[in-house]
Coordinates of C-alpha atoms in Angstrom, one line a residue:
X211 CA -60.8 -37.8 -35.7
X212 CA -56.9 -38.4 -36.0
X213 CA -56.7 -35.0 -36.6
X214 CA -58.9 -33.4 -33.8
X215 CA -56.8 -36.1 -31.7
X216 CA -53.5 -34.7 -33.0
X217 CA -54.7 -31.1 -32.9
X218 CA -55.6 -31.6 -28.6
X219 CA -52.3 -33.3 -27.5
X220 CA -50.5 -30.3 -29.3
X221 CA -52.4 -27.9 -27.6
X222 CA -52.2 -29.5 -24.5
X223 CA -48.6 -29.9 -24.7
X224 CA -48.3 -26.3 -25.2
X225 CA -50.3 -25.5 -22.1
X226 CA -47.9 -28.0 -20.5
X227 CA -44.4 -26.2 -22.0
X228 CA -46.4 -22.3 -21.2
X229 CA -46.8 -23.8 -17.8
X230 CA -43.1 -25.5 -17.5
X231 CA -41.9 -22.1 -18.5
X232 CA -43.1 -20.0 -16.6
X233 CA -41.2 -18.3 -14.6
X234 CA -41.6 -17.8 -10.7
X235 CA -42.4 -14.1 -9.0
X236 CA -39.2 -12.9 -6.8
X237 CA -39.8 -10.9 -3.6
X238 CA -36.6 -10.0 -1.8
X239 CA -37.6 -8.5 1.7
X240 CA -35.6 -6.5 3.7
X241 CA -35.2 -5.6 7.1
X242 CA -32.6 -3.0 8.7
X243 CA -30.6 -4.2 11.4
X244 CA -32.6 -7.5 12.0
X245 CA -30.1 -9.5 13.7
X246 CA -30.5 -13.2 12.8
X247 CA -30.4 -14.2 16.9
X248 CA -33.6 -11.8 16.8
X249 CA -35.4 -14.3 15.0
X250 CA -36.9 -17.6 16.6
X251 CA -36.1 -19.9 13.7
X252 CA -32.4 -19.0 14.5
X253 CA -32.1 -19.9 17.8
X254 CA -30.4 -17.9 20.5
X255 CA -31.1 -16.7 23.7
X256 CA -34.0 -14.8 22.8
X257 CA -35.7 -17.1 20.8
X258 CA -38.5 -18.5 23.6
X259 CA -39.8 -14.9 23.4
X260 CA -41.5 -16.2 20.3
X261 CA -40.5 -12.6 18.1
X262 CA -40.8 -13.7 14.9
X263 CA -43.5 -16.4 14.3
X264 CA -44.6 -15.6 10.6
X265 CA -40.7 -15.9 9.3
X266 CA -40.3 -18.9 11.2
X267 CA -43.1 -20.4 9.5
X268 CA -41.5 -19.4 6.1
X269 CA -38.2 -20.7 7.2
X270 CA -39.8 -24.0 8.2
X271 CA -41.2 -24.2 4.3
X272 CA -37.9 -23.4 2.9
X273 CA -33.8 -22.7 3.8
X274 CA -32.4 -21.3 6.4
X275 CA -28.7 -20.2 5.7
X276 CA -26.5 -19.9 9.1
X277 CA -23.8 -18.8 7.8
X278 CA -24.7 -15.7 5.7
X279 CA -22.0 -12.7 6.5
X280 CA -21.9 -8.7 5.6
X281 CA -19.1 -7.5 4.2
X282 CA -19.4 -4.1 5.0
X283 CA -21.3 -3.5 7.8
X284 CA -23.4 -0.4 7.8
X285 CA -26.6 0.2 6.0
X286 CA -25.3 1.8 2.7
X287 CA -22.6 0.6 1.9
X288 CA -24.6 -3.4 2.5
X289 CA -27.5 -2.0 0.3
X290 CA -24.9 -0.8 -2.7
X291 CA -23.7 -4.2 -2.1
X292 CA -26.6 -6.1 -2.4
X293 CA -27.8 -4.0 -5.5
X294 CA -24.4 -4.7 -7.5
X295 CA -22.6 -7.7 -6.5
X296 CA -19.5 -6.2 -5.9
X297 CA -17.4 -5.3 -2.5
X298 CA -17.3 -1.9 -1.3
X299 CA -14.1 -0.3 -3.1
X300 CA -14.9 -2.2 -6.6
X301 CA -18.6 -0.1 -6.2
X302 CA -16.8 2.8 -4.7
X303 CA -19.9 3.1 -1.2
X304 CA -17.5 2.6 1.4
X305 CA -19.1 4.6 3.5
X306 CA -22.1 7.5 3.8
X307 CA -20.3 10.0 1.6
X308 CA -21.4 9.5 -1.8
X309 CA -24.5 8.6 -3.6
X310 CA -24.5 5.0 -5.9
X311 CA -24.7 6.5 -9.5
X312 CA -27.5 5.0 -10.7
X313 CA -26.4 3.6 -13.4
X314 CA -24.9 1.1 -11.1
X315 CA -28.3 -0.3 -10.1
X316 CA -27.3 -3.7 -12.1
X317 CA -29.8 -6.0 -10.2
X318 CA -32.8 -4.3 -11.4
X319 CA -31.2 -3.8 -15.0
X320 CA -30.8 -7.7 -15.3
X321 CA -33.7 -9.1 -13.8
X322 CA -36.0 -6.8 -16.1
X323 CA -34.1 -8.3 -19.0
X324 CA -35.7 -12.2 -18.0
X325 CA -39.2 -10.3 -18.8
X326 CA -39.8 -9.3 -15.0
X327 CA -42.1 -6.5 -13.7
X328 CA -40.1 -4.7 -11.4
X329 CA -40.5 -2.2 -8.1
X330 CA -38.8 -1.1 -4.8
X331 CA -41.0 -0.3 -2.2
X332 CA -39.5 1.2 1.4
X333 CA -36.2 2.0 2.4
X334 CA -33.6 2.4 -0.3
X335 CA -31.2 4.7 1.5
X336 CA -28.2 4.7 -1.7
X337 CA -29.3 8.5 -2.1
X338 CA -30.0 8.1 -5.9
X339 CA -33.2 8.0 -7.6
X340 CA -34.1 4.0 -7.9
X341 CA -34.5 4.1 -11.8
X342 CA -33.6 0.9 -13.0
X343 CA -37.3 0.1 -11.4
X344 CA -40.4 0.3 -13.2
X345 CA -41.8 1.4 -10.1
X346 CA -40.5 2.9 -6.8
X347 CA -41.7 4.6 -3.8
X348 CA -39.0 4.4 -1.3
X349 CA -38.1 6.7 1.7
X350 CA -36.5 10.1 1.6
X351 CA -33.0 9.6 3.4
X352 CA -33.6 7.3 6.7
X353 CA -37.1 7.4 6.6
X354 CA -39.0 8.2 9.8
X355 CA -40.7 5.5 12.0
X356 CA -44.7 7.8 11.9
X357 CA -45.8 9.2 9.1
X358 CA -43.0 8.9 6.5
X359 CA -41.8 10.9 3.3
X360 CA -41.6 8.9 0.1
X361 CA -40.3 9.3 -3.3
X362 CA -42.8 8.1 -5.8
X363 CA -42.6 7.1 -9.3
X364 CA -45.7 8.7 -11.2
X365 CA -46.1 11.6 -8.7
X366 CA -43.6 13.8 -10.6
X367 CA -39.7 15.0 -11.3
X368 CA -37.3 13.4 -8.5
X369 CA -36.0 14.4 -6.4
X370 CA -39.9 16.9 -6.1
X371 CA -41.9 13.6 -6.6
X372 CA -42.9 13.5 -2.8
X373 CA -46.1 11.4 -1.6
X374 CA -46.6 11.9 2.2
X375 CA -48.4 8.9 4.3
X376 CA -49.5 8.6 7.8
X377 CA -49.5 5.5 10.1
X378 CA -46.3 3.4 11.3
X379 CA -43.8 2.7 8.7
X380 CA -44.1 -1.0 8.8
X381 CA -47.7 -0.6 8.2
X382 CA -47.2 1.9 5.3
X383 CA -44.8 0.0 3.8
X384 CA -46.6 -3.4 3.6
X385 CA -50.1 -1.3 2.5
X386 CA -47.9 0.0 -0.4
X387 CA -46.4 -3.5 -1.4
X388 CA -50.1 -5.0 -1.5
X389 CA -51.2 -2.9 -4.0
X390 CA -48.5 -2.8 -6.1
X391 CA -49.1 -6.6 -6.3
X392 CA -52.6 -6.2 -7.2
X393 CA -52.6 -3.4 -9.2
X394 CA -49.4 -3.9 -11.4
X395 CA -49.6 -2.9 -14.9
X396 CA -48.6 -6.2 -16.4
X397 CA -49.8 -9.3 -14.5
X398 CA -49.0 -11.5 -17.8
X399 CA -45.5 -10.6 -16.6
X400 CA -43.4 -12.2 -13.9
X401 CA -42.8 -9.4 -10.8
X402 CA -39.6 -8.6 -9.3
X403 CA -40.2 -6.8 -5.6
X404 CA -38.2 -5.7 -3.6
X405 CA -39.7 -4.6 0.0
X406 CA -37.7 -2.8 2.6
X407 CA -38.9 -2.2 5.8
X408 CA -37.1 0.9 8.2
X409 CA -37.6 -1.0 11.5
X410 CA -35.9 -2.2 13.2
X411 CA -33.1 0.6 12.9
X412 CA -32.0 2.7 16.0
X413 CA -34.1 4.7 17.3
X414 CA -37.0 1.7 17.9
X415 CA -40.4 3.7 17.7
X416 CA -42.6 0.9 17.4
X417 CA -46.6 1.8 16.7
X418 CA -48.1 2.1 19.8
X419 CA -50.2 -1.2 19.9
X420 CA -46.5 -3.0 20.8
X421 CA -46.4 -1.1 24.0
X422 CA -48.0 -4.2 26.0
X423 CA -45.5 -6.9 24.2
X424 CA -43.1 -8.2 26.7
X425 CA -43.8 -5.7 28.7
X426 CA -44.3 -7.8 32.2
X427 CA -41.1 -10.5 30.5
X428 CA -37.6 -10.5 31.5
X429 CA -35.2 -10.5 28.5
X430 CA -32.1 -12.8 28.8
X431 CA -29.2 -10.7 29.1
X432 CA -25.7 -12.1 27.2
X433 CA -23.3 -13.1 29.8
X434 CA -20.6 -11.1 28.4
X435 CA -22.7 -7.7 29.0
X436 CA -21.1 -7.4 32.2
X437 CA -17.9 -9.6 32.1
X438 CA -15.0 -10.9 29.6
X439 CA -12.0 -10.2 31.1
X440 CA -10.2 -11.9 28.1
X441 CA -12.1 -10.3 24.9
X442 CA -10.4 -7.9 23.1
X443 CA -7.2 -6.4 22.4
X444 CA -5.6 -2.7 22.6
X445 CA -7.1 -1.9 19.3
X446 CA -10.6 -2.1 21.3
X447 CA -9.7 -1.4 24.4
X448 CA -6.1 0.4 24.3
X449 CA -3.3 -0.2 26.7
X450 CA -4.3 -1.0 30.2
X451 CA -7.8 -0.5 29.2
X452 CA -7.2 3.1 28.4
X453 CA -9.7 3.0 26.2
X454 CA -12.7 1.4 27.5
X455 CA -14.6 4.4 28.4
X456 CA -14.6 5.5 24.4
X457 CA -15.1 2.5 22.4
X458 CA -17.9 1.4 21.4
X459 CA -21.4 2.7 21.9
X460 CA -22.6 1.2 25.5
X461 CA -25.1 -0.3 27.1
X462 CA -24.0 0.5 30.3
X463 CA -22.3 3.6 31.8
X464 CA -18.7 2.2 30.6
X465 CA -19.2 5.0 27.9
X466 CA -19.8 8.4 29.4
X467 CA -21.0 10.1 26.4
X468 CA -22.7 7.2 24.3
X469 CA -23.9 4.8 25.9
X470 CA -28.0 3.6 26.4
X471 CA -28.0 4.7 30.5
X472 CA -27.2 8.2 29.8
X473 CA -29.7 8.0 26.8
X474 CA -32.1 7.0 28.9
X475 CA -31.5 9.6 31.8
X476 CA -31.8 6.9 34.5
X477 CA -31.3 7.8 38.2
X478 CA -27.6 7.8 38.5
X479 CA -27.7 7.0 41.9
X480 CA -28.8 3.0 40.9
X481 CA -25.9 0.9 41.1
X482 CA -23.9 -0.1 37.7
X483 CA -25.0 -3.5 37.5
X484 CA -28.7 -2.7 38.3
X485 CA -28.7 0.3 36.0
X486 CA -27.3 -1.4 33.0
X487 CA -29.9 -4.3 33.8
X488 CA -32.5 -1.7 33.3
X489 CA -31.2 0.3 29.9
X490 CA -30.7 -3.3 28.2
X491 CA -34.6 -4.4 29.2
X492 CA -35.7 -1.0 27.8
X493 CA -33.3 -1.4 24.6
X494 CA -34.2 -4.8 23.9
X495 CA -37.7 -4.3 24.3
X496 CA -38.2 -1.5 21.7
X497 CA -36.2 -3.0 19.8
X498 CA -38.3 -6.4 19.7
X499 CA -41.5 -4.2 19.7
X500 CA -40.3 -3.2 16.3
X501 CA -39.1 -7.0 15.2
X502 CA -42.6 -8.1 16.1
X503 CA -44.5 -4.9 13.8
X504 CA -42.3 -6.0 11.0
X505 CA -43.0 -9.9 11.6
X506 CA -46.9 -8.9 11.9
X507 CA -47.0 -7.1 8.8
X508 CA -45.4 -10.1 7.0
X509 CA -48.2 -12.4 8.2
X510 CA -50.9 -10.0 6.4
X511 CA -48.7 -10.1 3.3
X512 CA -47.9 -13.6 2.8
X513 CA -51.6 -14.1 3.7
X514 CA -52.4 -12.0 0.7
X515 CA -49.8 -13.9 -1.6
X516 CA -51.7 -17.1 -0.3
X517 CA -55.2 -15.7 -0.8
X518 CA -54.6 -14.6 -4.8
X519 CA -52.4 -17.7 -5.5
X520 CA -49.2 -16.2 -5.6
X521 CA -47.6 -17.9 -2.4
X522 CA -46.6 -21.1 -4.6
X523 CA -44.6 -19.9 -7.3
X524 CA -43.1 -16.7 -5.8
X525 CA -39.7 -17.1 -4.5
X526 CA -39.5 -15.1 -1.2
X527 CA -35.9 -14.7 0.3
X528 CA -36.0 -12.5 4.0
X529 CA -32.7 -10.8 4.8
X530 CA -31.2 -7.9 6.5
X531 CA -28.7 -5.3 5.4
X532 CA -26.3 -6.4 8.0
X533 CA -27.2 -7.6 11.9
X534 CA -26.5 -5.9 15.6
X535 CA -25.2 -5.6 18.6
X536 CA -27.8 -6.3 21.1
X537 CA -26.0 -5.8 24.5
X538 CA -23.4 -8.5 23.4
X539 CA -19.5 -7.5 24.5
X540 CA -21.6 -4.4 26.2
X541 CA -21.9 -2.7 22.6
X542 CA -24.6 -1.3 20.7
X543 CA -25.3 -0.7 16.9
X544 CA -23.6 -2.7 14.0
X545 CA -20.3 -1.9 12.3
X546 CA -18.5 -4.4 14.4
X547 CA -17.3 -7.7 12.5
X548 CA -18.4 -9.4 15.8
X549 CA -20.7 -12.2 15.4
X550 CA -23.7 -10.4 16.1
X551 CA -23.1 -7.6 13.6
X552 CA -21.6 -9.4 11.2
X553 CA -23.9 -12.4 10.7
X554 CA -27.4 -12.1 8.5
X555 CA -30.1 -13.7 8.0
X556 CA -31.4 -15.2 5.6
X557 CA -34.4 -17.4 4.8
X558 CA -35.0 -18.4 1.0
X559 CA -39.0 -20.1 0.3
X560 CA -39.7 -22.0 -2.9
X561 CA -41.7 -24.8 -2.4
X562 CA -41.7 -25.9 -6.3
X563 CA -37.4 -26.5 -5.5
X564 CA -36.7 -26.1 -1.9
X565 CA -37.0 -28.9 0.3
X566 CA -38.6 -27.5 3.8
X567 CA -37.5 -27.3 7.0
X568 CA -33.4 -27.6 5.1
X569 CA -30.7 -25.6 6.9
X570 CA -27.5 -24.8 5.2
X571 CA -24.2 -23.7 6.9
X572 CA -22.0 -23.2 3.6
X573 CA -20.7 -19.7 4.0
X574 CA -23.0 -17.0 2.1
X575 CA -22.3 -12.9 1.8
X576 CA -24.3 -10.2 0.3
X577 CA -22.0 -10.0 -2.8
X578 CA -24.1 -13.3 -3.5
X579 CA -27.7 -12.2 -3.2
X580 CA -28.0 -10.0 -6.4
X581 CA -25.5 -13.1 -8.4
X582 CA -28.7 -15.6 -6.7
X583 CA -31.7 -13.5 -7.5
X584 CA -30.8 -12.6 -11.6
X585 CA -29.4 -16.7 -11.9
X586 CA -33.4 -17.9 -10.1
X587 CA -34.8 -14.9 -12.5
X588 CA -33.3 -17.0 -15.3
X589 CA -30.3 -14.8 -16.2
X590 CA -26.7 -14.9 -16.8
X591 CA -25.1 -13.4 -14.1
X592 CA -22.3 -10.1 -15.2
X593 CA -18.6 -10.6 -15.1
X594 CA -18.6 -7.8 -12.9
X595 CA -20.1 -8.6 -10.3
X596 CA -17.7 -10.6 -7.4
X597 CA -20.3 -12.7 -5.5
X598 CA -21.8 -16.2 -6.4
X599 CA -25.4 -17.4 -6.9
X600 CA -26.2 -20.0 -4.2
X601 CA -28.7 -21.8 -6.7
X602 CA -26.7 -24.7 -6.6
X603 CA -27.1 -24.6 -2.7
X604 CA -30.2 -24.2 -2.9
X605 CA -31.0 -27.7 -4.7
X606 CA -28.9 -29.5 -1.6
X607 CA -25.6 -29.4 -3.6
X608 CA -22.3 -28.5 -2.1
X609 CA -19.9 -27.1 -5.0
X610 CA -15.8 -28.2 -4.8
X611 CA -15.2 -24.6 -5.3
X612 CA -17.2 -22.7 -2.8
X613 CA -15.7 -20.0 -0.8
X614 CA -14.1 -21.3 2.7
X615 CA -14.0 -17.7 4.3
X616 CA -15.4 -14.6 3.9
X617 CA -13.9 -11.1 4.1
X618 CA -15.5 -8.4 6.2
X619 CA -14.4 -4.1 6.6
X620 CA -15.4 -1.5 8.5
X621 CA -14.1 1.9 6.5
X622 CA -15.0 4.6 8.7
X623 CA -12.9 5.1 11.8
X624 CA -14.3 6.8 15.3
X625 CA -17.7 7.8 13.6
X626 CA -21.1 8.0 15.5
X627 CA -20.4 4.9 17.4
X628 CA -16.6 5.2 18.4
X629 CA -15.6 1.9 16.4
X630 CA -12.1 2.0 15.2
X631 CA -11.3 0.8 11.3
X632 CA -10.8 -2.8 11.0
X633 CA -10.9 -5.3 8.4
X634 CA -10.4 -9.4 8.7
X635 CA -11.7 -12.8 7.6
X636 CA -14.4 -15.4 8.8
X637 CA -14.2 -18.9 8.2
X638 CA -16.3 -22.1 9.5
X639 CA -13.9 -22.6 12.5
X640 CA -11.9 -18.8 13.0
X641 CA -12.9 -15.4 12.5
X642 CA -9.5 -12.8 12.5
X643 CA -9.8 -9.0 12.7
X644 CA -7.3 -6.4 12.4
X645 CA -7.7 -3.2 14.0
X646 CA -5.7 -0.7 11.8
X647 CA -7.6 2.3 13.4
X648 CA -7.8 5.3 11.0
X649 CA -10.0 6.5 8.8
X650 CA -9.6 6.3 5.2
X651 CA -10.3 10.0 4.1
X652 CA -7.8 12.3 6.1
X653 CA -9.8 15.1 4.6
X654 CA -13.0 14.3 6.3
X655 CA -11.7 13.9 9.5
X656 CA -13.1 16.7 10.7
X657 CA -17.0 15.5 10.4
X658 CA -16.0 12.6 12.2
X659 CA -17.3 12.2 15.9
X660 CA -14.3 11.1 18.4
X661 CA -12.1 14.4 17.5
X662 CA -9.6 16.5 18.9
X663 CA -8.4 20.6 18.7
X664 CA -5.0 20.4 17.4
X665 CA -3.1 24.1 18.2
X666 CA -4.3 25.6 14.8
X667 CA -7.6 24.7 15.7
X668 CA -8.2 22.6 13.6
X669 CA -9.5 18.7 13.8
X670 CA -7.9 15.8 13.8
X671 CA -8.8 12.2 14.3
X672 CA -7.1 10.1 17.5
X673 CA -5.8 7.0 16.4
X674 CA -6.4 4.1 17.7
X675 CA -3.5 1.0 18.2
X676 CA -2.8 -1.1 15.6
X677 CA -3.8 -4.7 16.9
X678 CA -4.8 -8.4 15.9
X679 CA -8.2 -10.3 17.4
X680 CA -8.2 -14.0 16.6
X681 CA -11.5 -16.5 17.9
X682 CA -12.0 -20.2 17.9
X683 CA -15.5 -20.2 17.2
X684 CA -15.8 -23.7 18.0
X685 CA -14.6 -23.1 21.8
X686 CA -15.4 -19.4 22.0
X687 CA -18.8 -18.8 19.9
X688 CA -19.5 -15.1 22.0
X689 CA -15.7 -14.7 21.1
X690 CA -14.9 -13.4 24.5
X691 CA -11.5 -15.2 24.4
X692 CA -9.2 -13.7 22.1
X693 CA -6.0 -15.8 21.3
X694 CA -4.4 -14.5 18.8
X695 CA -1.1 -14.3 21.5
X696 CA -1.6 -17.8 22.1
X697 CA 1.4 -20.5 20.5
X698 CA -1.0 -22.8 20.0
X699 CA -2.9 -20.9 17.1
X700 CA 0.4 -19.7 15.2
X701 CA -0.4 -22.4 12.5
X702 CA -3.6 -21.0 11.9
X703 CA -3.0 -17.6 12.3
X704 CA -0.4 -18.0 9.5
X705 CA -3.4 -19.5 7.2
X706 CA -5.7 -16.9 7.7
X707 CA -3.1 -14.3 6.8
X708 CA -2.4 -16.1 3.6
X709 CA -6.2 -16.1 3.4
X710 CA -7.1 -12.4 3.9
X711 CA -4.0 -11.4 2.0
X712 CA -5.5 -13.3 -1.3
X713 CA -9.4 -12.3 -0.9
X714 CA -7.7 -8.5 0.0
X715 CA -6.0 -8.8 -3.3
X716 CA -8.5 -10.7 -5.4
X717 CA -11.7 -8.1 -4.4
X718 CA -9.7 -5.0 -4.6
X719 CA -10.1 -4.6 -1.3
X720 CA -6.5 -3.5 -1.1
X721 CA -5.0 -0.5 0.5
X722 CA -3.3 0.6 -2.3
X723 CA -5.5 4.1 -2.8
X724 CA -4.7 4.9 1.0
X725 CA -1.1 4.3 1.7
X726 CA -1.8 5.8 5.7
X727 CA -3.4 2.7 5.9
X728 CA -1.1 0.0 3.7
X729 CA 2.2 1.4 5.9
X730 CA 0.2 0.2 9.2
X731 CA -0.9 -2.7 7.6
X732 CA 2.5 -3.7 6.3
X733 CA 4.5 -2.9 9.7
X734 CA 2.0 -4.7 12.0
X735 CA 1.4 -7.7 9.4
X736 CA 3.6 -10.0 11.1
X737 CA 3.3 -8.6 15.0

């Protein structure tokens, strides 16, 4: 009897420790150009439209960080980011022009050590084959909104391993994530997924059932679409404004060639004020048509977590690869280290060690999400890789050591959207930019958009001043005053140098490699 008695607590404390062990399922889920004011949960002017309700219902069960930041912001270089750990010039993606080897695809390498099942499913957009991932089927290039191209593991030699689809790529996407849950080789392992949707990236083609969503609603319209005399400086919009007609993609007619009136060929008899009233409804709502198709298909996923017992012991984080510009300063796209563009979102559910309903406002990048996701898988995180794991943050605590500021660059310079090169640092209270404008390759500078004919014919890229931003986030959250010439914030100003010149230095984000850059920065340093 002792010994059946002996013989039954051991085998229930080894269903106890095989239950204590093991481990939870990660899904990292991915949005493009989901600004975190696009989501109810974060507030905002646009959060009574009600956008986003199956996130905010995650959010409520979990963490809501408000202070998460890009470093780079375009889709990329974020992505190469996020898959390595490392800022842009360490991983060598500062921009669209080369592919991420794919030996650098260390977040899938070290989660599948910790025993994890792992897959990418949607848009990858690095422009190597994902194959650090037991499984992929990810978009070819950008992806299209109907019908979409994918890459497919199983289906082939890449890059010929092409599997066609038809339907809205939200839908597609989700469909594919479902049953690679449910029909997963291993389902004795832990799963590692990461799900990417297209939408909501530029140009909004949401599936035709959103055509009736706001459609009889007035969007609120940011007050500094049409007015902030003090925002700015000559680096954005030149010497007596001479260059407010080319900065900056445009809501309005303020930018003759890109901006969202012309796009839309409305009347050009309607009067400035009226017509730019009418572009933003039209942008805003597409836009939000595709926030809501992404938010939809989320619902039918995490019902099928919740339906096969998954929902409990997965860790879900939501995030974007950067945000946008959403009529804000009268600018559209990202690339900006404005608020809007710069900020993320990002939502982290684990019911098993996440209190619900917590917000956090320590300051978070994307060099931290693949540091986070291999420390929750159970791993040790590389040497190489320069972000942080937020575990720690996660359980309520708030380390001594924890970064006070993060750094943010644009690389390119005048490219698609006008946006001149800039780099600068964000802390709780001040966010400081310095518009070097020029691009970094002088060779490429004829692919770039805002050119000129020199006499030979050939092209070169107009510079753009050399100029310092500074805003008290505090006083001037839509940073529409800029006092950087203000006495009053010389004390500060000198802090923040000291403070961009040490993170510049410490992530080898140093101009070192482009001394056409470096000679700007070190003669308007101290202007």
């Amino acid at each position: 009897m002792r010994k059946y008695f002996y013989l039954l607590l051991l085998g229930l404390a080894s269903f106890t420790n095989a239950q204590t062990l093991k481990k939870p399922n990660i899904i990292y889920i991915m949005s493009d150009d989901h600004a975190a004011h696009a989501i109810g949960k974060y507030g905002g002017r646009l959060a009574f439209l009600n956008p986003t309700p199956n996130l905010d219902q995650l959010a409520s069960e979990g963490m809501v960080f408000e202070n998460c930041f890009v470093t780079n912001s375009i889709c990329t270089p974020s992505r190469a980011t996020i898959l390595t750990g490392q800022y842009s010039q360490t991983n060598n993606i500062l921009d669209f022009s080369r592919p991420l080897k794919t030996e650098q695809q260390y977040l899938p390498q070290e989660i599948k050590k910790q025993g994890y099942e792992t897959a990418v499913i949607g848009k990858w957009h690095v422009m190597c084959e994902p194959t650090a991932f037991d499984f992929y089927s990810v978009l070819k290039g950008q992806g299209k909104y109907f019908n979409p191209t994918f890459y497919e593991k199983g289906n082939g030699v890449y890059p010929n391993n092409i599997v066609k689809s038809t339907g809205h790529s939200s839908d597609v996407i989700t469909e594919k994530a479902i049953n690679w849950v449910k029909n997963r080789d291993n389902k004795d392992k832990p799963f590692f997924l990461m799900y990417h949707f297209k939408a909501p990236h530029d140009w909004f083609e949401y599936a035709p059932r959103y055509e009736g969503y706001l459609a009889d609603t007035k969007v609120p319209e940011p007050e500094n679409l049409y007015s902030q005399p003090n925002w700015g400086s000559e680096g954005t919009r030149g010497k007596n404004d001479s260059l407010i007609h080319e900065i900056g993609t445009s809501v309005s007619r303020r930018h003759p060639i890109n901006g969202y009136v012309n796009y839309y060929k409305i009347d050009e008899s309607i009067p400035d004020k009226e017509v730019t009233s009418m572009a933003y409804q039209k942008y805003l709502k597409s836009y939000l048509r595709c926030v809501k198709g992404v938010d939809d298909n989320l619902g039918k996923f995490f019902q099928f977590l919740k339906n096969n017992g998954l929902y409990e012991n997965t860790i879900i984080i939501y995030s974007a690869d950067q945000g946008m510009m959403l009529g804000e300063h009268d600018m559209v796209d990202k690339r900006w280290m404005y608020e809007e563009s710069m900020r993320m979102p990002f939502i982290v559910h684990y019911p098993k060690q996440i209190k619900a309903g917590t917000r956090n406002d320590m300051i978070i990048n994307n060099t931290d999400f693949a540091p986070t996701l291999i420390d929750l898988a159970g791993g040790i995180v590389p040497q190489k890789m320069q972000g942080k794991s937020i575990k720690p943050l996660l359980k309520g605590k708030k380390p001594r050591n924890w970064r006070m500021a993060t750094y943010n660059r644009y690389w390119l310079h005048l490219t698609h959207h006008d946006i001149p090169g800039h780099f600068g640092i964000r802390t709780q209270d001040y966010k400081l930019i310095f518009f070097y404008g020029r691009h970094w390759d002088l060779n490429e500078t004829g692919k770039l958009s805002r050119a000129w004919l020199t006499p030979d014919k050939s092209f070169v890229v107009r510079p753009t001043p050399p100029s310092w931003e500074l805003y008290d986030l505090n006083k001037d959250p839509h940073e529409v005053n800029n006092v950087y010439d203000n006495p009053a914030y010389a004390h500060i100003i000198t802090k923040l140098k000291k403070e961009l010149k040490r993170q510049r230095k410490m992530y080898n984000e140093t101009d070192d490699a482009y001394p056409h850059i470096q000679k700007i920065v070190d003669e308007y340093w101290d202007k």
